[in-house]
Coordinates of C-alpha atoms in Angstrom, one line a residue:
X14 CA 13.1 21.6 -10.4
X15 CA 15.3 24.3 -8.9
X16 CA 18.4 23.2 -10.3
X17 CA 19.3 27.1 -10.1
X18 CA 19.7 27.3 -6.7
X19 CA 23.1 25.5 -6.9
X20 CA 24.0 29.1 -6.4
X21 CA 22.5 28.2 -2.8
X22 CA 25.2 25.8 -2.3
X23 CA 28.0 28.5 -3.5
X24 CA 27.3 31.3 -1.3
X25 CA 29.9 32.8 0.6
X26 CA 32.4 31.1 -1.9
X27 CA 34.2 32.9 -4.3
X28 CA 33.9 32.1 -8.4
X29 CA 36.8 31.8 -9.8
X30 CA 37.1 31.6 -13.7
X31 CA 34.0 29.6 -15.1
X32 CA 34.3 27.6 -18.2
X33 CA 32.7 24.5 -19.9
X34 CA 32.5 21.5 -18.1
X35 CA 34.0 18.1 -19.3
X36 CA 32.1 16.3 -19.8
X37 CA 16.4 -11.0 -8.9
X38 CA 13.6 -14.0 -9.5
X39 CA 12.2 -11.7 -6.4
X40 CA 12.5 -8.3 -5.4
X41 CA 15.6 -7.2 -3.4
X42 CA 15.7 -6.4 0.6
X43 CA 16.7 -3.4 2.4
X44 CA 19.7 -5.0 3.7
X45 CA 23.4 -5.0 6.0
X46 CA 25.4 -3.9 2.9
X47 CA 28.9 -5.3 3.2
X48 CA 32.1 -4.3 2.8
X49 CA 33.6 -3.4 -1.0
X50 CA 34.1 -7.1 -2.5
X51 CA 31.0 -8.7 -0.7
X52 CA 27.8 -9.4 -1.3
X53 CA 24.6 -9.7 0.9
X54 CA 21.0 -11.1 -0.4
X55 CA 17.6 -11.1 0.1
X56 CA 15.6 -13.9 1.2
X57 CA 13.7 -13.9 -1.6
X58 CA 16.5 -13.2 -3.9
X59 CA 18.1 -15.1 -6.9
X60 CA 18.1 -19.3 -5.6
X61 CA 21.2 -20.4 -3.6
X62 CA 21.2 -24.3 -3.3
X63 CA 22.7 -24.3 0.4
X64 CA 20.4 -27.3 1.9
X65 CA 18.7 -27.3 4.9
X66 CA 20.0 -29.5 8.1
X67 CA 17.8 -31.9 9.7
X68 CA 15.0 -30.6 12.0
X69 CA 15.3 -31.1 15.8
X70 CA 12.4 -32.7 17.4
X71 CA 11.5 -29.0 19.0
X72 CA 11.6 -28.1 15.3
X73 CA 9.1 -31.1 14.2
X74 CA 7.1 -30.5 16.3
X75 CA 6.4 -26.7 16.0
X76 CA 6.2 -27.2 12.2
X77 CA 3.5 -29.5 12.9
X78 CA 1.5 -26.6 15.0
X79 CA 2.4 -24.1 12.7
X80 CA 2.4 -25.4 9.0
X81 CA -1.8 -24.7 8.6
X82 CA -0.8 -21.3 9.0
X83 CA 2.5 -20.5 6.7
X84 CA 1.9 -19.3 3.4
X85 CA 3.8 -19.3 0.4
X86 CA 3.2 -15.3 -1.5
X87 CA 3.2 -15.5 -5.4
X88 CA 3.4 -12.1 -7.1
X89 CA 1.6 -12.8 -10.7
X90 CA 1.6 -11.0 -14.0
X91 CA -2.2 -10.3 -14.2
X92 CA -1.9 -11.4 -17.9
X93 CA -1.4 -15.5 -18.0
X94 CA -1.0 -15.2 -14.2
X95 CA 2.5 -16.3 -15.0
X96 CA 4.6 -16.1 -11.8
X97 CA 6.8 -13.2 -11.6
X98 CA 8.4 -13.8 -7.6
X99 CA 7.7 -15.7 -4.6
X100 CA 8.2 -15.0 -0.7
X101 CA 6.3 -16.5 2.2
X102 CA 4.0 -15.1 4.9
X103 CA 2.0 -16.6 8.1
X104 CA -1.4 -15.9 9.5
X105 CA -1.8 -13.8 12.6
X106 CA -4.3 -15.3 15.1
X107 CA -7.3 -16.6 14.1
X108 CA -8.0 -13.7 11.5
X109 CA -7.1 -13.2 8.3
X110 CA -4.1 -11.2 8.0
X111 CA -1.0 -12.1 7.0
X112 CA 2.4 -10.9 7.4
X113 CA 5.0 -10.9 4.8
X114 CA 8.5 -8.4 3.5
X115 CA 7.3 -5.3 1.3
X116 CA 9.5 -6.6 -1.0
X117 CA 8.1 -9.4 -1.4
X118 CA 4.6 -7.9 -2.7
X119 CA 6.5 -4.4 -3.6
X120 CA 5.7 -5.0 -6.9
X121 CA 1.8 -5.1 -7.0
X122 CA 2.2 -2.7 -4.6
X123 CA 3.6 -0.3 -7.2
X124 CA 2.0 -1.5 -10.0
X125 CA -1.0 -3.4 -9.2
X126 CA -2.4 -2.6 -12.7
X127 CA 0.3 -5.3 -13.9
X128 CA 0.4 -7.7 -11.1
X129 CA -1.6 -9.6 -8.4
X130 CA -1.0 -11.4 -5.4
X131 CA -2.0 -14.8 -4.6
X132 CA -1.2 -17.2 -1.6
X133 CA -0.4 -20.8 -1.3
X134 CA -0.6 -23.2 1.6
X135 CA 0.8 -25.9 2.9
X136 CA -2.4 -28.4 1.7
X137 CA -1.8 -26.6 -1.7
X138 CA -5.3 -24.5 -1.1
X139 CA -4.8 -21.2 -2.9
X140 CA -6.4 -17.7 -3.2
X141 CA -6.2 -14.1 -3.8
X142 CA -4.7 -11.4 -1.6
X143 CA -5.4 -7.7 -0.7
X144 CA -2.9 -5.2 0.2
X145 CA -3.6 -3.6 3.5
X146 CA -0.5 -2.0 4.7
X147 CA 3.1 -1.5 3.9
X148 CA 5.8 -0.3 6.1
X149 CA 8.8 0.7 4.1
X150 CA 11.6 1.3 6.6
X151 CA 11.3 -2.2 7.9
X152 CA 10.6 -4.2 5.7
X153 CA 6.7 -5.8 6.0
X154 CA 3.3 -6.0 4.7
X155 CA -0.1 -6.9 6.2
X156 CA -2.1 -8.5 3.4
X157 CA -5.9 -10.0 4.1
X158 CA -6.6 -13.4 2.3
X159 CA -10.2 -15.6 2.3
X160 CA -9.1 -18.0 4.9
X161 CA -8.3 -17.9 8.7
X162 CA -5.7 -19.1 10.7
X163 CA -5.3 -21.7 13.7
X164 CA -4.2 -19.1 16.2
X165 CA -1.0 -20.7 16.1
X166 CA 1.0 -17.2 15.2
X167 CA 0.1 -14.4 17.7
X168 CA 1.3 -10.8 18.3
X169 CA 0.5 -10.1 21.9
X170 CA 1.1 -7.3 23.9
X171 CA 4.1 -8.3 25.6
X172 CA 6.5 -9.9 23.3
X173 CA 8.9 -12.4 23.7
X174 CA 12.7 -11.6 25.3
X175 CA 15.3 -12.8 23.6
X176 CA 18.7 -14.1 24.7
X177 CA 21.9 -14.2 23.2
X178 CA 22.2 -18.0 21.3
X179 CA 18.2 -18.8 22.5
X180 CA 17.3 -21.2 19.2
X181 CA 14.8 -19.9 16.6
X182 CA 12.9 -21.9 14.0
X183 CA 12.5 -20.0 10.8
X184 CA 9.7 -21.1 8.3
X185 CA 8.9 -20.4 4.8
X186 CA 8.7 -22.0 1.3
X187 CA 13.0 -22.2 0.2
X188 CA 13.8 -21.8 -3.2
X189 CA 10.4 -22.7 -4.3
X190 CA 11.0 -26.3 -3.5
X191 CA 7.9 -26.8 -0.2
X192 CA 7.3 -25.3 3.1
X193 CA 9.8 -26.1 5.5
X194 CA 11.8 -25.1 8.9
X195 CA 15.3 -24.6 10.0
X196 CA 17.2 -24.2 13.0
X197 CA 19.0 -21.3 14.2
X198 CA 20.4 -19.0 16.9
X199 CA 19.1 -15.6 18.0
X200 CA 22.7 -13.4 18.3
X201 CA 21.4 -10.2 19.3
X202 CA 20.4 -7.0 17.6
X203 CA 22.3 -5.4 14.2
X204 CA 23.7 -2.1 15.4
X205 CA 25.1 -1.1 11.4
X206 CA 20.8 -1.3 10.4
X207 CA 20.0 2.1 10.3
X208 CA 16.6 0.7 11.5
X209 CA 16.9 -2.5 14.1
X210 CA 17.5 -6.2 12.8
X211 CA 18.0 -9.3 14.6
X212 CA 21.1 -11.6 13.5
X213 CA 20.2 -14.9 13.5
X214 CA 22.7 -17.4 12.9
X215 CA 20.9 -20.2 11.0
X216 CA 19.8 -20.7 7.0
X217 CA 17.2 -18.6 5.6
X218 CA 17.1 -19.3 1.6
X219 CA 15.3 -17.7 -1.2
X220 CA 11.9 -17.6 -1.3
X221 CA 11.4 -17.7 3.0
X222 CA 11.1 -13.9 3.2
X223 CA 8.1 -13.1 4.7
X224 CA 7.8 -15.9 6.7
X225 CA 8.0 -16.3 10.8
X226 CA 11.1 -16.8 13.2
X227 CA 10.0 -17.9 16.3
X228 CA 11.1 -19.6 19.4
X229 CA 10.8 -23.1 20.9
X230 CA 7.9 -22.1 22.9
X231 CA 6.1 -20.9 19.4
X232 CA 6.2 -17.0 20.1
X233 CA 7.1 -14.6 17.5
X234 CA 10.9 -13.4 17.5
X235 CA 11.0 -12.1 13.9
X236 CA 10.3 -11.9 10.2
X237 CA 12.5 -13.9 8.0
X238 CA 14.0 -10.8 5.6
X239 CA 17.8 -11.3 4.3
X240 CA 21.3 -12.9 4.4
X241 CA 24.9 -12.4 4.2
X242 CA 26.3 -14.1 1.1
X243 CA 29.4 -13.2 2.1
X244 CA 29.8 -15.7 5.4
X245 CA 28.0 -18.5 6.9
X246 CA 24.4 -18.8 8.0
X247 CA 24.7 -15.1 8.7
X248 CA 20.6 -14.0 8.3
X249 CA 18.7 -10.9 9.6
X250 CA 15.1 -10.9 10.8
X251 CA 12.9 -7.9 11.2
X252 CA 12.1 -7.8 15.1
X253 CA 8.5 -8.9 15.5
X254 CA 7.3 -5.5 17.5
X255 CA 7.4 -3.4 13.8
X256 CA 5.2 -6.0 12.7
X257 CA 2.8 -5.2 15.6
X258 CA 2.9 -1.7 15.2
X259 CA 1.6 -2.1 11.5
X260 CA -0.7 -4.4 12.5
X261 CA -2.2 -2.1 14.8
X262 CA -2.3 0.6 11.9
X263 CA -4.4 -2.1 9.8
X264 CA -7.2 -2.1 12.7
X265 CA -7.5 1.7 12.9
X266 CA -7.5 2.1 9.3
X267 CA -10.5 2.4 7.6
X268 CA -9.7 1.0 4.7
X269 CA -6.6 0.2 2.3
X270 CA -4.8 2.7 0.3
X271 CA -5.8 2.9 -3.7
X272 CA -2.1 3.8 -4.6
X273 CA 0.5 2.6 -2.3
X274 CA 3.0 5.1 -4.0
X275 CA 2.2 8.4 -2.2
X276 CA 2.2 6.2 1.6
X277 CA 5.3 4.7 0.3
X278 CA 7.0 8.3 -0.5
X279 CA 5.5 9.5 2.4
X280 CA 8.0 7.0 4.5
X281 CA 10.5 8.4 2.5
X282 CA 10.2 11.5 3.3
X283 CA 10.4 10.9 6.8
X284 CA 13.1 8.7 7.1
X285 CA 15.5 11.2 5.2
X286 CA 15.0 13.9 7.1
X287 CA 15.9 11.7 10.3
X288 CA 18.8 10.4 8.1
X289 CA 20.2 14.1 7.3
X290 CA 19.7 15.2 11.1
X291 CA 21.6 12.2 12.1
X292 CA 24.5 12.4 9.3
X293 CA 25.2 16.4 10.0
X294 CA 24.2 16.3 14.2
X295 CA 27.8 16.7 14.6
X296 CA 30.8 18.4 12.3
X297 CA 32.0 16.0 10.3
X298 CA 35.5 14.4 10.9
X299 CA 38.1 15.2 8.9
X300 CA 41.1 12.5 7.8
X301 CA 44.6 13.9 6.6
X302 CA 45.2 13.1 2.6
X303 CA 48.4 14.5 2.0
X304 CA 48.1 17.9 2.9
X305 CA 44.5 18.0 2.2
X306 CA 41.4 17.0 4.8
X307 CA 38.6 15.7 4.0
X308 CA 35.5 14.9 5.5
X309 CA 34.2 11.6 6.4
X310 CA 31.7 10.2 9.0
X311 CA 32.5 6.8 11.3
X312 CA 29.3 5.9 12.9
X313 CA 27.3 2.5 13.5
X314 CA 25.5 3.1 10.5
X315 CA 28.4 4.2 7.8
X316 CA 32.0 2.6 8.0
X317 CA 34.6 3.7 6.0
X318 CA 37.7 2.0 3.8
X319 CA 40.8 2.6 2.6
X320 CA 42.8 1.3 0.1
X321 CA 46.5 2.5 -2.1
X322 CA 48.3 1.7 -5.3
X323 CA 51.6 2.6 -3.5
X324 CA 53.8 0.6 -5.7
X325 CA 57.8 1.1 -6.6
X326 CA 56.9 0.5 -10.3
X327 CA 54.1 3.0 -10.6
X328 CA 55.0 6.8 -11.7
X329 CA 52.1 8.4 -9.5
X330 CA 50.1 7.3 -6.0
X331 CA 46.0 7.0 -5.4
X332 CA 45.1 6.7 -1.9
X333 CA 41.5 6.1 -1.7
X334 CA 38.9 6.7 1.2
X335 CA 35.7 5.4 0.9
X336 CA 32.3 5.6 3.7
X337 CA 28.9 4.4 2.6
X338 CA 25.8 3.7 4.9
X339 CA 25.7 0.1 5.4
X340 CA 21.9 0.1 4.9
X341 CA 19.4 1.3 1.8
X342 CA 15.6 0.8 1.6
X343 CA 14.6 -1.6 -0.8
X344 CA 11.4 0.5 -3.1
X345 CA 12.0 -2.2 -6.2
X346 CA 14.3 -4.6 -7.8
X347 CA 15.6 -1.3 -9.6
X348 CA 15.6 1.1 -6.8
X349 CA 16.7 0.9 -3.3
X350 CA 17.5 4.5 -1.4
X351 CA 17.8 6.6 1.3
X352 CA 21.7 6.5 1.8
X353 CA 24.6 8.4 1.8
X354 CA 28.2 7.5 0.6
X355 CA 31.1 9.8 0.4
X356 CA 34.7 9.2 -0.9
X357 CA 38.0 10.8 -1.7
X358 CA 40.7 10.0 -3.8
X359 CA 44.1 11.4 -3.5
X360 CA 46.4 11.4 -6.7
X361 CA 50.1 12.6 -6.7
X362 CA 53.5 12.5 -8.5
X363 CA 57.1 13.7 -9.3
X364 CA 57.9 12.0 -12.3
X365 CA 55.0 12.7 -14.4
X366 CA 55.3 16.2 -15.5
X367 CA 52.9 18.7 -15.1
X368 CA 51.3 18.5 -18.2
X369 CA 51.0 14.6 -17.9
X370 CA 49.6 15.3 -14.2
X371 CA 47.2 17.2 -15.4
X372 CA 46.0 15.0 -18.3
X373 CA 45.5 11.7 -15.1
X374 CA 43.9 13.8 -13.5
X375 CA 41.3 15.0 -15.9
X376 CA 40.8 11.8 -17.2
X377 CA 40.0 10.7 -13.7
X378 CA 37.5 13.3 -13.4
X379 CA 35.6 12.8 -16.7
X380 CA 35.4 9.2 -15.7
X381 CA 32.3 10.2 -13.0
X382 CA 29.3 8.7 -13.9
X383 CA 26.5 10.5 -12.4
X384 CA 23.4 8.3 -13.4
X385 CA 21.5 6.9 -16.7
X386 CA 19.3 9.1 -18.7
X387 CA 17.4 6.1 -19.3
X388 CA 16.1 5.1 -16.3
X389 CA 12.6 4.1 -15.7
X390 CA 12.8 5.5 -11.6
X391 CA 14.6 8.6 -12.1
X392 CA 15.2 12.0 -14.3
X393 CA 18.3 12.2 -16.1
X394 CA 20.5 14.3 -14.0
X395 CA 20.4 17.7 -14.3
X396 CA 24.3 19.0 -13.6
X397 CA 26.1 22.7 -13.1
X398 CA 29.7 23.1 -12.5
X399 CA 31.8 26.1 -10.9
X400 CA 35.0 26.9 -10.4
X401 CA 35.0 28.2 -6.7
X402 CA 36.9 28.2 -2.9
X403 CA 35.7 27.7 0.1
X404 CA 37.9 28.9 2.9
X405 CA 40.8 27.5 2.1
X406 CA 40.7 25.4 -1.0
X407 CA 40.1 26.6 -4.4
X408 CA 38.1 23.7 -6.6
X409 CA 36.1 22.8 -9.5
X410 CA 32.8 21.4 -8.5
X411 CA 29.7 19.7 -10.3
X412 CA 26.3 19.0 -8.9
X413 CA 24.2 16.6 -10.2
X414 CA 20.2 16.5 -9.1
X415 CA 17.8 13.5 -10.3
X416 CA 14.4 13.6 -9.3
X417 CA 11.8 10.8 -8.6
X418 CA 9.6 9.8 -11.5
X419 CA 7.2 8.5 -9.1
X420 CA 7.6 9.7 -5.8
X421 CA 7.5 13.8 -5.9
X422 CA 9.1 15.6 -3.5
X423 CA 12.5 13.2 -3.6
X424 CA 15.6 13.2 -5.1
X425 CA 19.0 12.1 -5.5
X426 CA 22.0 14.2 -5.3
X427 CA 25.9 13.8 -5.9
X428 CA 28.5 16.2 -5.4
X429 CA 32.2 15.8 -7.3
X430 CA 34.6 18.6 -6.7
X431 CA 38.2 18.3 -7.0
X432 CA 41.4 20.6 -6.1
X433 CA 43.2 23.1 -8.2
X434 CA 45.9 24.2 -6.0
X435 CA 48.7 21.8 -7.2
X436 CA 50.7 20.9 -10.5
X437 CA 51.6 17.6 -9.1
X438 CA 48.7 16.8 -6.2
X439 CA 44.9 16.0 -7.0
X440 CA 42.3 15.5 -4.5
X441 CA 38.5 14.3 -5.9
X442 CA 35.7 14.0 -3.7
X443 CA 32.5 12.8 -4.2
X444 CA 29.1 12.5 -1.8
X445 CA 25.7 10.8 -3.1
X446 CA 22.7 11.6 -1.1
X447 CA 19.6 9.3 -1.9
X448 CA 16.4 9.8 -1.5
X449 CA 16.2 13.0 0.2
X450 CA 14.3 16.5 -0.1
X451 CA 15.9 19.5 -2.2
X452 CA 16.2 21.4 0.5
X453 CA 18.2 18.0 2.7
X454 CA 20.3 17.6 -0.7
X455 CA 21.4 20.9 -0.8
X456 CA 22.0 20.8 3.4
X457 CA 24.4 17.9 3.1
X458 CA 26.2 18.6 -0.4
X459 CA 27.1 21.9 0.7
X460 CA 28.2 21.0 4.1
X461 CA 30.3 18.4 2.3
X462 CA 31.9 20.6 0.0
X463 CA 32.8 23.8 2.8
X464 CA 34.3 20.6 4.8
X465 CA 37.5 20.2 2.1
X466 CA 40.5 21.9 3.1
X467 CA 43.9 22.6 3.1
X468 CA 46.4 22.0 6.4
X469 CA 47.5 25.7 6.3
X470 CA 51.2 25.6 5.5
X471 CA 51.2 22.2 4.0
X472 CA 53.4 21.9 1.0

C-alpha cells in the first residue's frame, strides 16, 4: 500500500521537529444508527420477545392470500447443516424468485464454501436456494428456489403510492417461532438513510427480515429490514422500487456471479465515492472550541453532539463534539462501512500546572485506538506521525490506513491530530473514513486536518 504518500496529505504544511510517536443469531442490517446511548437492530438480529398484537380482519385475510408464498431463509453450515441464521423472503409472481435482506444470506454469499441456503414454507415444504443477485446499498437479494409462487406478490411497473399513516401488513417468520403478520403504519420516507427507507410504525421482530410489507389492497410497499431498539414500534422497510430494480438486473443477467465478493466491492466502490463528493461538496463548518475551530458537518445524513465535564470540583474542562453518519452498510456480522465520523475534544486548565497539563493530555492522546491487528476483515493499521502546521495551527498528527483483506481497492482511514500551541489548552481531533479508495481517504483526511484552526488573536 502507499502508506508513503502521507507526505501527500502534508504538503504545503510545514514540519516541525519529528520525533517518535507514542504509542448476532443473524447477520446485522445497514441501519438508522442512533444517537450515543442508543441502540438500533436488525430484523434478523439477536431475539427480542416483544409479542405481536392481534391481526385485523384486513390482516387475516391478506395472510390467508399470501402465506403460500412467504418464506422462512435458513443460512446453514454445509457441515451438519446445523443452522447458523434465519430471515424470511416471499415469492415474486408466479416465478421462482424470491426476495430477501443481503444480510440475511450475506454469509453464503461471502463464503458459500462454508454455508448454504435453504428455504422453508409455510406447509413446512423445504428446499435449496441459489444466489442470483445482491444489492448492497439497500439491503436485498433475489434468490431462485424449486417451487413457484401463487402470484400473490407482484412488482409491477407502477408501484403503489403511499400516504402518511396508510396501514401496512408486514410478514415473516418472528423469532423463529412460525410465519405470521403484524399491523402497522406507513410514516413516510427516512431522510438521516443515506440511501431511502420507509418508517413504519408497527413490530417487525427477529427473524422477519426479508420478508414483505404491503398494503391492504396486497401491493408491495417494502421489505421488512430493521428497528429502533431504542423507541417503540419504530421499524424501517426498504422501499419496494430497489427491489424492482434488482429484479430487473436478475432478468438481463445471464447467469449468477461465482464470487459475490468482487460485485459486492464493486458497490463499495461506488457508493464512496458518492459519499466523499457529498461529505466535501461544500467547505466544511467550523464550531468555536475555545479559541480553536474545528470542522464538522450538519447534514440529513450526519448529526452531531455535544457534551462537557464542566464541574466546580474538577481541576480541568473537556468539551466534546461528536458527528457520525447515521447510516453504515452492513457487508457481515463483523464488518459494516462506508461512513464517516469526526470528533473533537477540547481539554483546558489553570490549576494543573504545565507539566501536569501536559501529562492529561498525552495520556489522552495515547488512549486512541486505531483498530485490532487481529482482525479477520482488515490489515492491521499501518500509522505515520508528524509534527506539522497548517495555516494557522501547529499540531502533531497520525494517520492510520487499514486495507480490505477481501475487498481490494478499499480501505479505512483515521486521522488524530492534536494542538501544540498551548501549556494549559489541548484540542484533539479525530476523522474515520470507511470504506473508501486511497485516493478518497487521503481527499477527506487532509481536508479535515487543513480545516483546524486558530481564531487569530484568541488568547
Amino acid at each position: 500500500m502507499k502508506y508513503s504518500q502521507f507526505a501527500l496529505l502534508l504538503a504545503g504544511l510545514t514540519c516541525a521537529s519529528v520525533f517518535a510517536a507514542p504509542a448476532t443469531t443473524a447477520a446485522k442490517a445497514a441501519v438508522t444508527t442512533p444517537p450515543p446511548g442508543t441502540a438500533a437492530a436488525p430484523a434478523s438480529a439477536a431475539p427480542d420477545h416483544a409479542a405481536l398484537p392481534p391481526p385485523s380482519s384486513a390482516a387475516q385475510k391478506l395472510y390467508t392470500a399470501a402465506r403460500a408464498d412467504i418464506l422462512q431463509i435458513r443460512v446453514l453450515l454445509k457441515n451438519g447443516r446445523t443452522q447458523s441464521s434465519v430471515g424470511s423472503g416471499f415469492l415474486i409472481g408466479t416465478g421462482n424468485l424470491v426476495v430477501s435482506n443481503y444480510h440475511v444470506v450475506s454469509q453464503f454469499a461471502l463464503d458459500p464454501d462454508t454455508y448454504v441456503g435453504e428455504w422453508v414454507d409455510t406447509s413446512g415444504q423445504r428446499g435449496n436456494v441459489e444466489l442470483l443477485a445482491v444489492d448492497v446499498l439497500h439491503d436485498l437479494a433475489v434468490l431462485r428456489v424449486n417451487r413457484h409462487g401463487t402470484g400473490f406478490f407482484k412488482m409491477p411497473a407502477q408501484l403503489a403510492q403511499l400516504t402518511q399513516g396508510q396501514y401496512l401488513y408486514s410478514m415473516g417468520n418472528p423469532l423463529d417461532l412460525g410465519f405470521a403478520i403484524s399491523e402497522g403504519a406507513y410514516n413516510g420516507v427516512v431522510t438521516r438513510s443515506f440511501y431511502d427507507q420507509l418508517m413504519f410504525t408497527g413490530p417487525i421482530n427477529a427473524g422477519m427480515s426479508g420478508g414483505p410489507s404491503v398494503t391492504a389492497s396486497g401491493d408491495v410497499a417494502g421489505i421488512n429490514v430493521s428497528k429502533r431498539l431504542d423507541g417503540e414500534l419504530v421499524s424501517f422497510l426498504v422501499p419496494a422500487r430497489y427491489a424492482q430494480q434488482l429484479l430487473d438486473k436478475v432478468a438481463h443477467q445471464d447467469k449468477p456471479p461465482k464470487d459475490f465478493k468482487p460485485l459486492v466491492a464493486a458497490q463499495l466502490l461506488a457508493h464512496q465515492e458518492v459519499m466523499i463528493d457529498r461529505l466535501l461538496a461544500t467547505p466544511l463548518s467550523l464550531k468555536a472550541m475555545g479559541p480553536y475551530r474545528v470542522p464538522v458537518r450538519e447534514s440529513d445524513q450526519m448529526r452531531c453532539w455535544g457534551r462537557s465535564n464542566a464541574k466546580a470540583d474538577k481541576p480541568y474542562t473537556v468539551d466534546n463534539t461528536s458527528c457520525a453518519m447515521e447510516s453504515a452498510i452492513y457487508i457481515s456480522g463483523a464488518l459494516q462501512t462506508g461512513q464517516v465520523s469526526m470528533r473533537h475534544e477540547f481539554l483546558r486548565s489553570s490549576d494543573l500546572g504545565a507539566l501536569r497539563f501536559a501529562q492529561l493530555a498525552s495520556t489522552s492522546f495515547k488512549n486512541e485506538s486505531f483498530g485490532s491487528y487481529k482482525s479477520t476483515q482488515l490489515t492491521g493499521p499501518q500509522c505515520t506521525e508528524r509534527f506539522v502546521k497548517n495555516a494557522s495551527l501547529p499540531l502533531r498528527a497520525v494517520l492510520c490506513v487499514r486495507a480490505y483483506r477481501k475487498f481490494p481497492g478499499l480501505y479505512d482511514f483515521a486521522l488524530l491530530a492534536a494542538s501544540t500551541d498551548e501549556p494549559l489548552m489541548n484540542l484533539q481531533s479525530r476523522i474515520d473514513v470507511r470504506g473508501v479508495s486511497y485516493d478518497n481517504g487521503m481527499r477527506a483526511t487532509r481536508t479535515f486536518l487543513e480545516a483546524l484552526s486558530r481564531e487569530k488573536g484568541s488568547k
